[in-house]
Coordinates of C-alpha atoms in Angstrom, one line a residue:
Chain A
M195 CA -5.1 -18.6 -21.8
T196 CA -6.6 -18.9 -25.2
S197 CA -4.8 -21.2 -27.4
V198 CA -4.4 -20.9 -31.1
T199 CA -6.1 -24.3 -31.5
D200 CA -9.3 -22.7 -30.2
K201 CA -9.3 -20.4 -33.3
L202 CA -8.9 -23.3 -35.7
P203 CA -11.7 -25.3 -37.2
V204 CA -12.8 -28.0 -34.7
A205 CA -11.7 -30.8 -36.8
V206 CA -8.2 -29.5 -36.8
G207 CA -8.1 -27.9 -33.3
R208 CA -9.4 -30.9 -31.3
P209 CA -6.9 -33.5 -32.3
L210 CA -4.2 -30.7 -31.8
N211 CA -5.5 -30.1 -28.2
L212 CA -5.1 -33.9 -27.6
I213 CA -1.5 -33.8 -28.9
L214 CA -0.8 -30.8 -26.8
K215 CA -2.0 -32.7 -23.7
V216 CA 0.4 -35.5 -24.4
M217 CA 3.3 -32.9 -25.0
R218 CA 2.6 -31.2 -21.7
L219 CA 2.8 -34.5 -20.0
I220 CA 6.1 -35.5 -21.7
V221 CA 7.6 -32.1 -20.7
T222 CA 6.3 -32.3 -17.1
V223 CA 7.6 -35.9 -16.5
S224 CA 10.8 -35.3 -18.2
G225 CA 11.4 -32.4 -15.9
F226 CA 10.8 -34.4 -12.8
V227 CA 12.8 -37.3 -14.0
M228 CA 15.8 -35.1 -14.7
A229 CA 16.0 -33.7 -11.2
G230 CA 15.0 -36.9 -9.5
T231 CA 17.7 -38.9 -11.3
F232 CA 20.5 -36.6 -10.2
L233 CA 19.4 -36.7 -6.6
F234 CA 19.3 -40.4 -6.8
V235 CA 22.8 -40.5 -8.5
V236 CA 24.3 -38.4 -5.8
L237 CA 22.7 -40.5 -3.0
V238 CA 23.5 -43.8 -4.6
R239 CA 27.1 -42.8 -5.2
N240 CA 27.5 -41.7 -1.6
F241 CA 26.3 -45.2 -0.5
G242 CA 29.0 -46.6 -2.7
G243 CA 26.7 -47.5 -5.5
N244 CA 26.6 -46.8 -9.2
L245 CA 23.6 -46.1 -11.4
F246 CA 24.9 -47.8 -14.5
A247 CA 24.8 -45.8 -17.8
F248 CA 21.9 -43.6 -16.5
E249 CA 23.1 -40.9 -18.8
E250 CA 21.9 -42.8 -21.8
W251 CA 18.2 -43.2 -20.9
L252 CA 18.2 -39.9 -19.1
M253 CA 19.5 -38.1 -22.2
A254 CA 16.9 -39.9 -24.3
I255 CA 14.1 -38.8 -22.1
S256 CA 15.5 -35.2 -21.8
F257 CA 15.5 -34.8 -25.5
W258 CA 12.0 -35.5 -25.8
G259 CA 11.2 -33.1 -23.1
F260 CA 13.4 -30.3 -24.6
F261 CA 11.8 -30.6 -28.1
M262 CA 8.2 -31.1 -26.9
G263 CA 8.8 -28.0 -24.7
A264 CA 9.9 -26.2 -27.9
V265 CA 6.5 -27.2 -29.5
L266 CA 4.5 -25.9 -26.5
A267 CA 6.5 -22.5 -27.0
S268 CA 5.5 -22.6 -30.6
E269 CA 1.9 -23.0 -29.7
R270 CA 2.1 -20.1 -27.2
R271 CA 4.3 -17.9 -29.4
M272 CA 7.0 -17.7 -26.8
H273 CA 10.1 -18.3 -28.9
I274 CA 12.5 -15.4 -28.2
N275 CA 12.8 -12.5 -30.8
A276 CA 13.6 -8.9 -31.1
D277 CA 10.3 -7.3 -31.0
I278 CA 11.5 -3.9 -31.6
L279 CA 9.6 -3.2 -34.9
S280 CA 6.3 -4.0 -33.2
V281 CA 7.1 -1.1 -30.7
I282 CA 8.2 1.2 -33.4
I283 CA 5.5 0.5 -36.0
T284 CA 2.3 2.0 -34.7
N285 CA 0.4 1.9 -38.1
P286 CA -1.9 -1.2 -37.5
H287 CA -2.0 -1.9 -41.2
L288 CA 1.8 -1.9 -41.6
A289 CA 2.1 -3.8 -38.3
W290 CA -0.2 -6.5 -39.7
W291 CA 1.9 -6.9 -42.9
R292 CA 5.2 -7.1 -41.0
Q293 CA 3.7 -9.7 -38.8
L294 CA 2.5 -11.6 -41.8
V295 CA 6.0 -11.6 -43.4
V296 CA 7.5 -12.8 -40.0
Q297 CA 4.9 -15.7 -39.8
I298 CA 5.5 -16.7 -43.4
I299 CA 9.3 -16.7 -42.8
E300 CA 8.9 -18.7 -39.6
F301 CA 6.7 -21.2 -41.3
V302 CA 8.8 -21.8 -44.3
V303 CA 12.1 -22.0 -42.3
T304 CA 10.5 -24.4 -39.8
M305 CA 9.2 -26.6 -42.7
I306 CA 12.7 -26.9 -44.2
I307 CA 14.3 -27.8 -40.8
S308 CA 11.4 -30.4 -40.6
Y309 CA 12.5 -31.9 -44.0
W310 CA 16.1 -32.0 -42.7
A311 CA 14.7 -33.9 -39.6
Y312 CA 12.8 -36.3 -41.9
L313 CA 16.2 -36.9 -43.8
M314 CA 17.9 -37.7 -40.5
V315 CA 15.1 -40.2 -39.3
R316 CA 14.9 -41.8 -42.9
D317 CA 18.6 -42.3 -43.0
E318 CA 18.5 -43.8 -39.6
I319 CA 15.6 -46.2 -40.5
L320 CA 17.3 -47.1 -43.8
S321 CA 20.5 -48.2 -41.9
Y322 CA 18.5 -51.1 -40.3
P323 CA 19.7 -53.5 -39.1
I324 CA 23.1 -51.6 -38.4
W325 CA 21.3 -48.9 -36.3
Q326 CA 23.4 -46.4 -34.2
T327 CA 22.8 -47.1 -30.6
T328 CA 24.1 -46.0 -27.2
A329 CA 27.3 -47.7 -26.1
A330 CA 25.9 -49.5 -23.0
L331 CA 22.2 -49.8 -23.1
K332 CA 22.0 -50.1 -26.9
I333 CA 19.2 -47.4 -27.0
P334 CA 18.7 -46.7 -30.8
F335 CA 19.4 -43.0 -31.7
L336 CA 16.2 -43.3 -33.6
F337 CA 14.3 -43.0 -30.3
W338 CA 15.2 -39.4 -29.7
R339 CA 15.7 -38.5 -33.3
T340 CA 12.0 -39.3 -33.8
G341 CA 11.3 -36.9 -30.9
I342 CA 13.3 -34.2 -32.8
F343 CA 11.5 -34.8 -36.1
L344 CA 8.0 -34.7 -34.5
S345 CA 8.8 -31.6 -32.7
F346 CA 10.0 -29.8 -35.9
I347 CA 6.7 -31.2 -37.6
F348 CA 4.6 -29.9 -34.8
M349 CA 6.3 -26.5 -34.7
S350 CA 5.6 -26.3 -38.4
V351 CA 2.1 -27.2 -37.8
F352 CA 1.6 -24.4 -35.1
A353 CA 3.5 -21.9 -37.3
A354 CA 1.0 -22.7 -40.0
A355 CA -1.8 -22.4 -37.4
H356 CA -0.7 -19.0 -36.4
L357 CA -0.3 -17.9 -39.9
Y358 CA -3.9 -19.1 -40.7
V359 CA -5.3 -17.3 -37.7
H360 CA -3.4 -14.1 -38.5
I361 CA -4.8 -14.1 -42.1
V362 CA -8.3 -14.9 -41.0
D363 CA -8.5 -12.8 -38.0
R364 CA -7.3 -9.4 -39.3
N365 CA -8.2 -7.7 -36.1
A366 CA -5.7 -9.8 -34.1
P367 CA -3.0 -7.8 -32.4
A368 CA 0.0 -7.3 -34.7
S369 CA 2.4 -9.1 -32.4
G370 CA 0.4 -12.0 -31.2
R371 CA 3.2 -12.9 -28.7
A372 CA 2.4 -14.5 -25.3
E373 CA 4.1 -13.2 -22.2
V374 CA 7.6 -14.4 -21.7
T375 CA 7.6 -16.3 -18.5
S376 CA 10.6 -18.2 -17.0
Chain B
M288 CA 31.1 -13.9 -48.3
I289 CA 29.9 -16.6 -45.6
I290 CA 30.6 -14.2 -42.8
F291 CA 28.9 -11.3 -44.2
G292 CA 26.1 -13.4 -45.7
S293 CA 25.4 -14.9 -42.3
I294 CA 25.6 -11.7 -40.4
A295 CA 23.2 -10.0 -42.8
I296 CA 20.7 -12.8 -42.6
I297 CA 20.9 -12.9 -38.7
C298 CA 20.6 -9.1 -38.5
G299 CA 17.9 -8.7 -41.1
L300 CA 15.7 -11.5 -39.7
L301 CA 16.1 -10.6 -36.0
L302 CA 15.4 -6.8 -36.7
L303 CA 12.3 -7.8 -38.6
G304 CA 11.1 -9.8 -35.5
V305 CA 11.7 -13.4 -36.4
S306 CA 12.3 -15.9 -33.7
V307 CA 16.0 -16.3 -32.9
Y308 CA 15.9 -20.1 -33.6
V309 CA 14.3 -19.5 -37.0
A310 CA 17.0 -16.9 -37.8
F311 CA 19.7 -19.6 -37.1
G312 CA 17.6 -22.0 -39.3
A313 CA 17.8 -19.4 -42.1
V314 CA 21.7 -19.2 -41.7
L315 CA 21.9 -23.0 -41.9
M316 CA 20.0 -22.7 -45.1
F317 CA 22.4 -20.1 -46.4
L318 CA 25.4 -22.2 -45.4
A319 CA 23.9 -25.2 -47.1
Y320 CA 23.4 -23.1 -50.3
T321 CA 26.8 -21.6 -50.3
G322 CA 28.9 -24.4 -48.8
G323 CA 27.5 -27.2 -50.5
H324 CA 27.0 -29.3 -47.4
D325 CA 24.8 -32.5 -47.2
V326 CA 21.8 -31.1 -45.2
A327 CA 21.0 -34.7 -44.1
G328 CA 24.0 -34.3 -41.8
Y329 CA 22.9 -31.0 -40.3
L330 CA 20.6 -32.1 -37.4
P331 CA 22.5 -35.2 -36.4
S332 CA 25.6 -32.9 -35.8
G333 CA 23.5 -30.7 -33.5
E334 CA 22.2 -33.7 -31.7
W335 CA 25.7 -35.3 -31.3
K336 CA 26.9 -32.0 -29.8
M337 CA 24.0 -31.6 -27.5
N338 CA 24.0 -35.2 -26.3
T339 CA 26.1 -34.4 -23.1
I340 CA 25.0 -34.6 -19.5
V341 CA 26.8 -31.4 -18.9
L342 CA 24.2 -29.4 -20.8
L343 CA 21.4 -30.7 -18.5
A344 CA 22.5 -28.3 -15.8
I345 CA 20.9 -25.6 -17.9
P346 CA 17.3 -27.0 -17.8
L347 CA 17.7 -28.0 -14.2
F348 CA 18.7 -24.5 -13.1
M349 CA 15.7 -23.3 -15.0
I350 CA 13.3 -25.7 -13.3
A351 CA 14.7 -24.6 -9.8
G352 CA 14.5 -21.0 -10.8
G353 CA 10.9 -21.6 -11.8
I354 CA 10.1 -23.2 -8.5
M355 CA 11.8 -20.5 -6.6
E356 CA 10.0 -17.9 -8.5
R357 CA 6.6 -19.3 -7.8
G358 CA 7.6 -20.3 -4.1
R359 CA 7.5 -16.7 -2.9
I360 CA 11.0 -16.9 -1.5
A361 CA 11.9 -13.4 -2.8
A362 CA 9.8 -11.7 0.2
P363 CA 12.1 -12.6 3.0
L364 CA 15.2 -11.7 1.0
I365 CA 13.7 -8.3 0.2
A366 CA 12.6 -7.8 3.8
L367 CA 16.1 -8.5 5.0
A368 CA 17.6 -6.1 2.5
E369 CA 15.1 -3.4 3.4
L370 CA 15.9 -3.7 7.1
F371 CA 19.4 -2.8 6.5
I372 CA 19.1 0.1 4.2
G373 CA 15.3 0.9 3.7
H374 CA 15.6 3.9 6.2
I375 CA 17.8 6.1 3.8
K376 CA 16.9 7.9 0.7
G377 CA 17.6 5.6 -2.1
G378 CA 17.7 2.6 0.4
L379 CA 14.6 0.9 -1.0
P380 CA 15.9 0.8 -4.7
A381 CA 19.3 -0.3 -3.3
A382 CA 17.7 -3.0 -1.4
S383 CA 16.0 -4.2 -4.8
V384 CA 19.5 -4.3 -6.3
L385 CA 20.9 -6.4 -3.3
A386 CA 17.9 -8.7 -3.3
S387 CA 18.3 -9.1 -7.1
G388 CA 21.8 -10.3 -6.5
V389 CA 20.9 -12.8 -3.9
F390 CA 17.8 -14.0 -5.6
G391 CA 19.6 -14.2 -8.9
S392 CA 22.2 -16.4 -7.4
I393 CA 19.6 -18.6 -5.9
S394 CA 17.4 -19.0 -8.9
G395 CA 20.1 -18.5 -11.5
S396 CA 17.4 -16.9 -13.8
A397 CA 17.2 -13.3 -14.7
N398 CA 13.6 -13.7 -15.7
A399 CA 12.7 -15.2 -12.4
T400 CA 14.6 -12.5 -10.5
L401 CA 12.9 -9.7 -12.4
T402 CA 9.4 -11.2 -12.0
C403 CA 9.9 -11.8 -8.3
I404 CA 11.8 -8.8 -7.2
G405 CA 10.0 -6.4 -9.6
G406 CA 6.6 -7.8 -8.6
I407 CA 7.2 -7.2 -5.0
M408 CA 9.4 -4.1 -5.0
M409 CA 7.7 -2.0 -7.6
P410 CA 4.5 -1.3 -5.4
H411 CA 6.7 -0.5 -2.4
L412 CA 8.9 1.9 -4.6
R413 CA 5.6 3.7 -6.0
K414 CA 4.2 3.9 -2.4
A415 CA 7.5 5.7 -1.3
N416 CA 7.2 8.1 -4.3
Y417 CA 10.2 6.8 -6.1
P418 CA 10.0 7.8 -9.9
D419 CA 8.5 4.9 -11.8
G420 CA 10.7 4.8 -14.9
L421 CA 14.0 5.0 -12.9
S422 CA 12.9 2.3 -10.4
A423 CA 11.5 0.1 -12.9
A424 CA 14.8 0.4 -15.0
L425 CA 17.0 -0.2 -12.0
I426 CA 15.1 -3.4 -11.3
V427 CA 15.5 -4.5 -14.9
N428 CA 19.3 -3.6 -14.9
A429 CA 19.8 -5.5 -11.6
S430 CA 18.0 -8.7 -12.7
P431 CA 21.0 -10.1 -14.7
L432 CA 23.1 -10.2 -11.7
G433 CA 22.2 -13.8 -11.5
L434 CA 24.5 -14.4 -14.5
L435 CA 27.3 -12.9 -12.5
I436 CA 26.8 -14.1 -8.9
P437 CA 27.5 -17.8 -9.0
P438 CA 26.1 -20.3 -9.6
S439 CA 25.1 -19.4 -13.0
A440 CA 23.9 -21.8 -15.8
S441 CA 25.7 -19.7 -18.4
H442 CA 29.0 -20.2 -16.8
I443 CA 28.4 -23.9 -16.9
L444 CA 27.7 -23.7 -20.6
Y445 CA 30.9 -21.5 -21.2
A446 CA 33.0 -23.9 -19.2
W447 CA 31.7 -26.7 -21.4
V448 CA 32.3 -25.0 -24.8
A449 CA 35.7 -23.5 -23.8
Q450 CA 36.8 -26.7 -21.8
Q451 CA 37.4 -24.8 -18.6
S452 CA 36.9 -25.3 -14.9
V453 CA 33.3 -24.6 -14.0
L454 CA 34.1 -23.4 -10.7
K455 CA 36.7 -20.9 -11.9
A456 CA 34.3 -19.6 -14.4
F457 CA 31.8 -19.1 -11.5
L458 CA 34.2 -17.1 -9.5
S459 CA 35.4 -15.0 -12.2
T460 CA 32.4 -12.8 -12.2
V461 CA 31.9 -12.3 -8.5
I462 CA 34.0 -9.2 -8.2
P463 CA 32.5 -7.7 -11.5
G464 CA 29.1 -8.5 -10.0
I465 CA 29.9 -6.6 -6.8
I466 CA 31.3 -3.6 -8.9
L467 CA 28.1 -3.7 -10.9
I468 CA 25.9 -3.8 -7.8
T469 CA 27.8 -0.8 -6.4
L470 CA 27.6 1.2 -9.6
L471 CA 24.0 0.5 -10.1
I472 CA 23.2 1.9 -6.6
I473 CA 25.4 5.0 -7.2
V474 CA 23.9 5.9 -10.5
N475 CA 20.4 5.5 -8.9
Q476 CA 21.4 7.7 -6.0
V477 CA 22.7 10.4 -8.3
C478 CA 19.5 10.2 -10.4
L479 CA 17.5 10.6 -7.3
R480 CA 19.0 13.9 -6.2
K481 CA 16.4 15.9 -7.9
Y482 CA 13.5 14.0 -6.4
N483 CA 12.6 15.5 -3.0
D484 CA 9.2 14.0 -2.2
V485 CA 10.6 10.5 -1.6
K486 CA 9.2 9.1 1.6
V487 CA 11.8 7.2 3.8
T488 CA 10.7 4.8 6.5
E489 CA 12.3 5.0 10.0
R490 CA 15.0 2.6 11.1
P491 CA 13.2 -0.1 13.3
K492 CA 14.1 0.4 17.2
D493 CA 14.1 -3.4 17.6
F494 CA 16.6 -3.8 14.7
L495 CA 18.5 -6.8 16.1
P496 CA 15.5 -9.1 16.9
M497 CA 13.9 -8.2 13.6
F498 CA 17.2 -9.0 11.8
G499 CA 17.2 -12.4 13.6
R500 CA 13.7 -13.2 12.6
Q501 CA 14.2 -12.1 9.0
S502 CA 17.5 -14.0 8.7
I503 CA 15.8 -17.1 9.9
K504 CA 13.0 -16.7 7.5
A505 CA 15.6 -16.1 4.6
F506 CA 18.0 -18.8 5.6
P507 CA 16.4 -21.8 3.8
A508 CA 16.4 -19.9 0.5
M509 CA 19.9 -18.4 1.0
L510 CA 21.2 -22.0 1.7
M511 CA 20.5 -23.1 -1.8
P512 CA 23.6 -21.4 -3.4
G513 CA 25.6 -22.8 -0.5
I514 CA 24.5 -26.3 -1.2
I515 CA 25.2 -26.0 -4.9
L516 CA 28.7 -24.2 -4.5
G517 CA 29.5 -26.4 -1.4
G518 CA 28.6 -29.6 -3.3
I519 CA 30.6 -28.7 -6.4
Y520 CA 33.6 -27.2 -4.4
G521 CA 33.7 -30.2 -2.0
G522 CA 33.6 -32.7 -4.8
I523 CA 30.5 -34.2 -3.7
M524 CA 28.6 -33.3 -6.9
T525 CA 29.2 -32.4 -10.5
P526 CA 27.6 -29.0 -11.5
T527 CA 24.7 -31.0 -13.3
E528 CA 24.1 -33.1 -10.2
A529 CA 24.2 -29.9 -8.1
A530 CA 21.5 -28.5 -10.3
G531 CA 19.4 -31.6 -10.0
V532 CA 19.8 -31.5 -6.1
A533 CA 18.8 -27.8 -6.1
V534 CA 15.5 -28.6 -7.9
I535 CA 14.7 -31.4 -5.4
Y536 CA 15.7 -29.0 -2.5
A537 CA 13.6 -26.2 -3.9
I538 CA 10.4 -28.2 -4.0
P539 CA 9.9 -28.5 -0.1
I540 CA 11.3 -25.1 0.5
A541 CA 8.7 -23.7 -1.9
I542 CA 5.9 -25.8 -0.8
Y543 CA 6.4 -26.2 3.0
V544 CA 8.5 -23.3 4.1
Y545 CA 7.5 -20.4 1.9
K546 CA 4.0 -21.9 0.9
G547 CA 4.1 -20.4 -2.4
L548 CA 3.4 -23.7 -4.2
T549 CA 1.3 -26.8 -3.8
W550 CA 1.9 -30.1 -5.3
K551 CA -0.7 -29.4 -7.9
T552 CA 0.9 -26.0 -9.0
L553 CA 4.2 -27.6 -8.8
A554 CA 3.5 -29.7 -11.8
E555 CA 2.2 -26.6 -13.6
T556 CA 5.5 -24.8 -12.7
V557 CA 7.6 -27.6 -14.0
Q558 CA 5.6 -27.6 -17.2
N559 CA 6.0 -23.8 -17.7
S560 CA 9.7 -24.2 -17.0
G561 CA 9.7 -27.0 -19.6
V562 CA 8.5 -24.6 -22.1
T563 CA 11.3 -22.1 -21.4
I564 CA 13.7 -25.0 -21.5
G565 CA 12.3 -25.9 -25.0
I566 CA 12.9 -22.2 -26.1
V567 CA 16.4 -22.3 -24.9
M568 CA 17.3 -25.8 -25.9
I569 CA 16.0 -25.4 -29.5
M570 CA 18.2 -22.3 -29.9
I571 CA 21.3 -24.2 -28.4
F572 CA 20.5 -27.1 -30.8
L573 CA 20.5 -24.8 -33.9
V574 CA 23.4 -22.6 -32.7
L575 CA 25.6 -25.6 -32.0
I576 CA 24.9 -26.7 -35.7
V577 CA 25.7 -23.1 -37.0
S578 CA 28.9 -22.8 -34.9
R579 CA 30.0 -26.2 -36.1
F580 CA 29.7 -25.2 -39.7
L581 CA 31.2 -21.9 -39.1
I582 CA 34.3 -23.7 -37.6
F583 CA 34.2 -26.1 -40.5
E584 CA 34.4 -23.2 -42.9
D585 CA 37.4 -21.8 -40.7
I586 CA 35.4 -18.7 -39.9
P587 CA 37.1 -18.2 -36.5
N588 CA 40.6 -17.9 -38.1
I589 CA 39.1 -15.7 -40.8
A590 CA 37.6 -13.5 -38.1
K591 CA 40.8 -13.5 -36.2
D592 CA 42.8 -12.5 -39.3
M593 CA 40.2 -9.8 -40.0
V594 CA 40.5 -8.3 -36.5
Y595 CA 44.4 -8.6 -36.5
S596 CA 44.4 -6.8 -39.9
V597 CA 42.9 -3.8 -38.3
S598 CA 45.4 -3.7 -35.4
D599 CA 47.5 -5.8 -33.3
N600 CA 47.3 -3.6 -30.3
P601 CA 45.9 -5.8 -27.5
I602 CA 43.7 -2.8 -26.3
V603 CA 42.3 -2.2 -29.8
I604 CA 41.7 -5.8 -30.1
L605 CA 39.9 -6.2 -26.9
L606 CA 37.7 -3.2 -27.5
M607 CA 36.7 -4.6 -31.1
V608 CA 36.0 -8.0 -29.4
N609 CA 33.8 -6.2 -26.8
L610 CA 32.1 -4.4 -29.6
V611 CA 31.3 -7.5 -31.4
M612 CA 29.9 -9.0 -28.2
I613 CA 27.7 -6.0 -27.6
L614 CA 26.5 -6.2 -31.1
I615 CA 25.8 -10.0 -30.8
G616 CA 24.2 -9.5 -27.4
M617 CA 22.0 -6.6 -29.0
L618 CA 20.6 -9.0 -31.5
M619 CA 20.1 -12.2 -29.6
D620 CA 19.7 -13.7 -26.2
D621 CA 22.5 -14.6 -23.8
I622 CA 22.6 -18.4 -24.4
S623 CA 22.8 -18.1 -28.2
G624 CA 25.3 -15.2 -27.8
L625 CA 27.5 -17.2 -25.6
L626 CA 27.4 -20.3 -27.9
L627 CA 28.3 -18.2 -30.9
S628 CA 30.8 -15.8 -29.4
T629 CA 32.9 -18.4 -27.5
P630 CA 34.3 -20.5 -30.4
L631 CA 34.6 -17.3 -32.5
L632 CA 36.2 -14.9 -30.1
L633 CA 38.1 -17.1 -27.7
P634 CA 41.0 -17.8 -30.1
I635 CA 41.2 -14.1 -30.8
V636 CA 41.4 -13.0 -27.2
Q637 CA 43.8 -15.8 -26.4
G638 CA 46.0 -14.5 -29.1
V639 CA 46.5 -11.3 -27.0
G640 CA 47.2 -13.3 -23.9
M641 CA 43.8 -13.2 -22.4
D642 CA 43.0 -16.1 -19.9
P643 CA 40.0 -18.1 -20.8
I644 CA 38.7 -17.7 -17.4
H645 CA 39.1 -13.8 -17.7
F646 CA 37.1 -14.1 -21.0
A647 CA 34.4 -15.9 -19.0
A648 CA 34.0 -12.7 -17.0
V649 CA 34.1 -10.5 -19.9
L650 CA 31.6 -12.6 -21.7
G651 CA 29.4 -12.8 -18.5
V652 CA 29.2 -8.9 -18.1
N653 CA 28.6 -8.5 -21.9
L654 CA 25.8 -11.0 -22.0
G655 CA 24.2 -9.6 -18.8
M656 CA 24.2 -6.0 -20.4
A657 CA 22.9 -7.7 -23.7
N658 CA 19.8 -8.8 -21.8
V659 CA 18.8 -5.2 -21.2
T660 CA 20.1 -3.6 -24.4
P661 CA 17.6 -3.1 -27.2
P662 CA 16.4 -4.4 -29.7
T663 CA 16.6 -7.9 -28.3
A664 CA 16.3 -6.9 -24.7
P665 CA 14.0 -9.6 -23.4
L666 CA 14.3 -8.3 -19.7
L667 CA 13.4 -4.7 -20.8
Y668 CA 10.2 -5.9 -22.2
L669 CA 9.4 -8.3 -19.4
G670 CA 10.3 -5.5 -16.9
A671 CA 7.7 -3.2 -18.5
Q672 CA 5.1 -5.8 -18.0
V673 CA 6.0 -6.8 -14.5
T674 CA 6.4 -3.2 -13.1
E675 CA 3.4 -1.9 -15.2
T676 CA 5.6 0.8 -16.7
P677 CA 5.6 1.7 -20.4
V678 CA 8.8 0.6 -22.2
N679 CA 9.6 4.3 -23.4
R680 CA 9.8 5.4 -19.8
L681 CA 12.3 2.7 -19.1
L682 CA 14.5 3.5 -22.0
W683 CA 16.3 6.7 -20.9
P684 CA 17.1 5.4 -17.3
T685 CA 18.2 2.2 -18.8
L686 CA 20.6 4.0 -21.1
L687 CA 22.0 5.8 -18.1
F688 CA 22.5 2.5 -16.3
I689 CA 24.2 0.9 -19.3
I690 CA 26.5 4.0 -19.8
F691 CA 27.4 4.7 -16.1
A692 CA 27.1 1.2 -14.5
W693 CA 27.4 -1.6 -17.2
M694 CA 30.0 0.1 -19.3
P695 CA 32.4 0.9 -16.6
T696 CA 32.0 -2.6 -15.2
L697 CA 32.7 -4.1 -18.6
V698 CA 35.8 -1.8 -19.2
L699 CA 37.1 -2.6 -15.8
T700 CA 36.4 -6.4 -16.2
T701 CA 38.2 -6.3 -19.7
F702 CA 41.2 -4.3 -18.7
V703 CA 41.9 -5.2 -15.1
P704 CA 42.3 -9.0 -15.4
S705 CA 42.9 -9.5 -11.7
L706 CA 39.3 -8.4 -11.1
S707 CA 38.2 -11.8 -12.6
L708 CA 41.2 -13.9 -11.9
W709 CA 42.2 -13.1 -8.3
L710 CA 39.3 -14.9 -6.7
P711 CA 39.6 -18.2 -8.7
Q712 CA 43.4 -18.2 -8.3
L713 CA 43.0 -17.4 -4.5
L714 CA 40.4 -20.2 -3.9
L715 CA 41.2 -22.8 -6.5
G716 CA 44.9 -22.2 -7.3

């Protein structure tokens, strides 16, 4: 499958490809960790044991997995939408303009959410040394909040990348959506 | 002002084709502008609400569904259903519906059900001269059955939001699910009357030995809902733990029993499921923030007053609630719809004496129907791809299924509470 990064200038596309590789790894590992942990929890409990405060580190890892998955979805343009207009509008010129408006809105809104995420992380850093932490393992909230912040930043980057490609490549399909898979 | 502004933004942006999570982000921007909230507190509030182990059941069911989808487990289920009813006219499509119900229960994913059952059944149906549009629409309409036949991730989510028993929520949609299966088959049979060139296979002479062989093949897959429900019902596992165990169980089944996956493709499958999880979780994240601020602005009570100002007749109120849910479902996906509908509509229906478990069933049927109702009908578009049938050929038969199968199921579920409450009360008290 062609990635949007392949259509970007090499200097931009190559580092993004590297970042995507790291994200894929995080998503895959977090998926296995989530499933494996619960099997382990059930087994340990049935043998009379207890996996102390596992929820705290598991949620931290899961948050990274969720939000990096959302970035990969942005890269593949797989986020759910009501694509009815792309079915109704058959005029390619009009369809191109509709898609442009959609991509500008997506870029602007994601950028604003990224700013809110920045405020969240900034407030957390500024509250040092009185950081919010989990109750038992004292994992700083900053750990997964950084993941949320980075995910919105990269979702903005990919929204911008799609917008750039849409403008540069005027022959691209009006609805550049990837197939929805489960 | 806030209600109408939010609705206008959501409707406008979704109809334009903007992603659901972006539409909710835009609503948050509107709420920040009109409500004068501190935007720095927006995302932490979503993260706080999302930071619960219960919610992990959803991604875990998605991973299990992804593994089951790629693991070729649909084939023995279809073969088993075909064996029973494949020899009568309309039997093959009916087998698709039954297989969708069973597979949906195993995978918990409507997308996985549609991809697997549609991918296998459509060539069979074409070969037997069943009409393309009708057959594809039937498969599409049967694919949300997984939301109704337990275990279902959306019921876990509902139970979490509404603070209800997960098991009771699971059981509330069993009978509506069976009604829907029956109605889908009946509507399809009626539509097939004018098609006389349908080829029907003969009933196998060695039925019992074949049934035995197919049952053995299908058994490991069919055991999965048993493990999940048995584990939860027996008090051995929580729903989230059961979802985790389901993933681990699905791995060797998909690799060694059905041989649809290898260890290498397993990682790829988990990664692809991770992307789907990302899509859903980012929506959950933003919807949770939106719903928190709507509650903060007392929107549920304002909505309740608005509904009661029209009528205080329970029948009229329930019809209006259903209408709102249908509209919500038409515009957004089932998870977002559930998260938005539950805090807004539950106080209204409780006001007319509806049990929250009964509402779980009504919501389940509504959201299932929403998945196939345009404009946001992800299953309809996916169904067109999977079955290689143009969307416009799916629209008319889908409308028939919505009017004559989904709608009656919804009306029955809404106005006959015992359909959703009898089984939970019988089994769980």
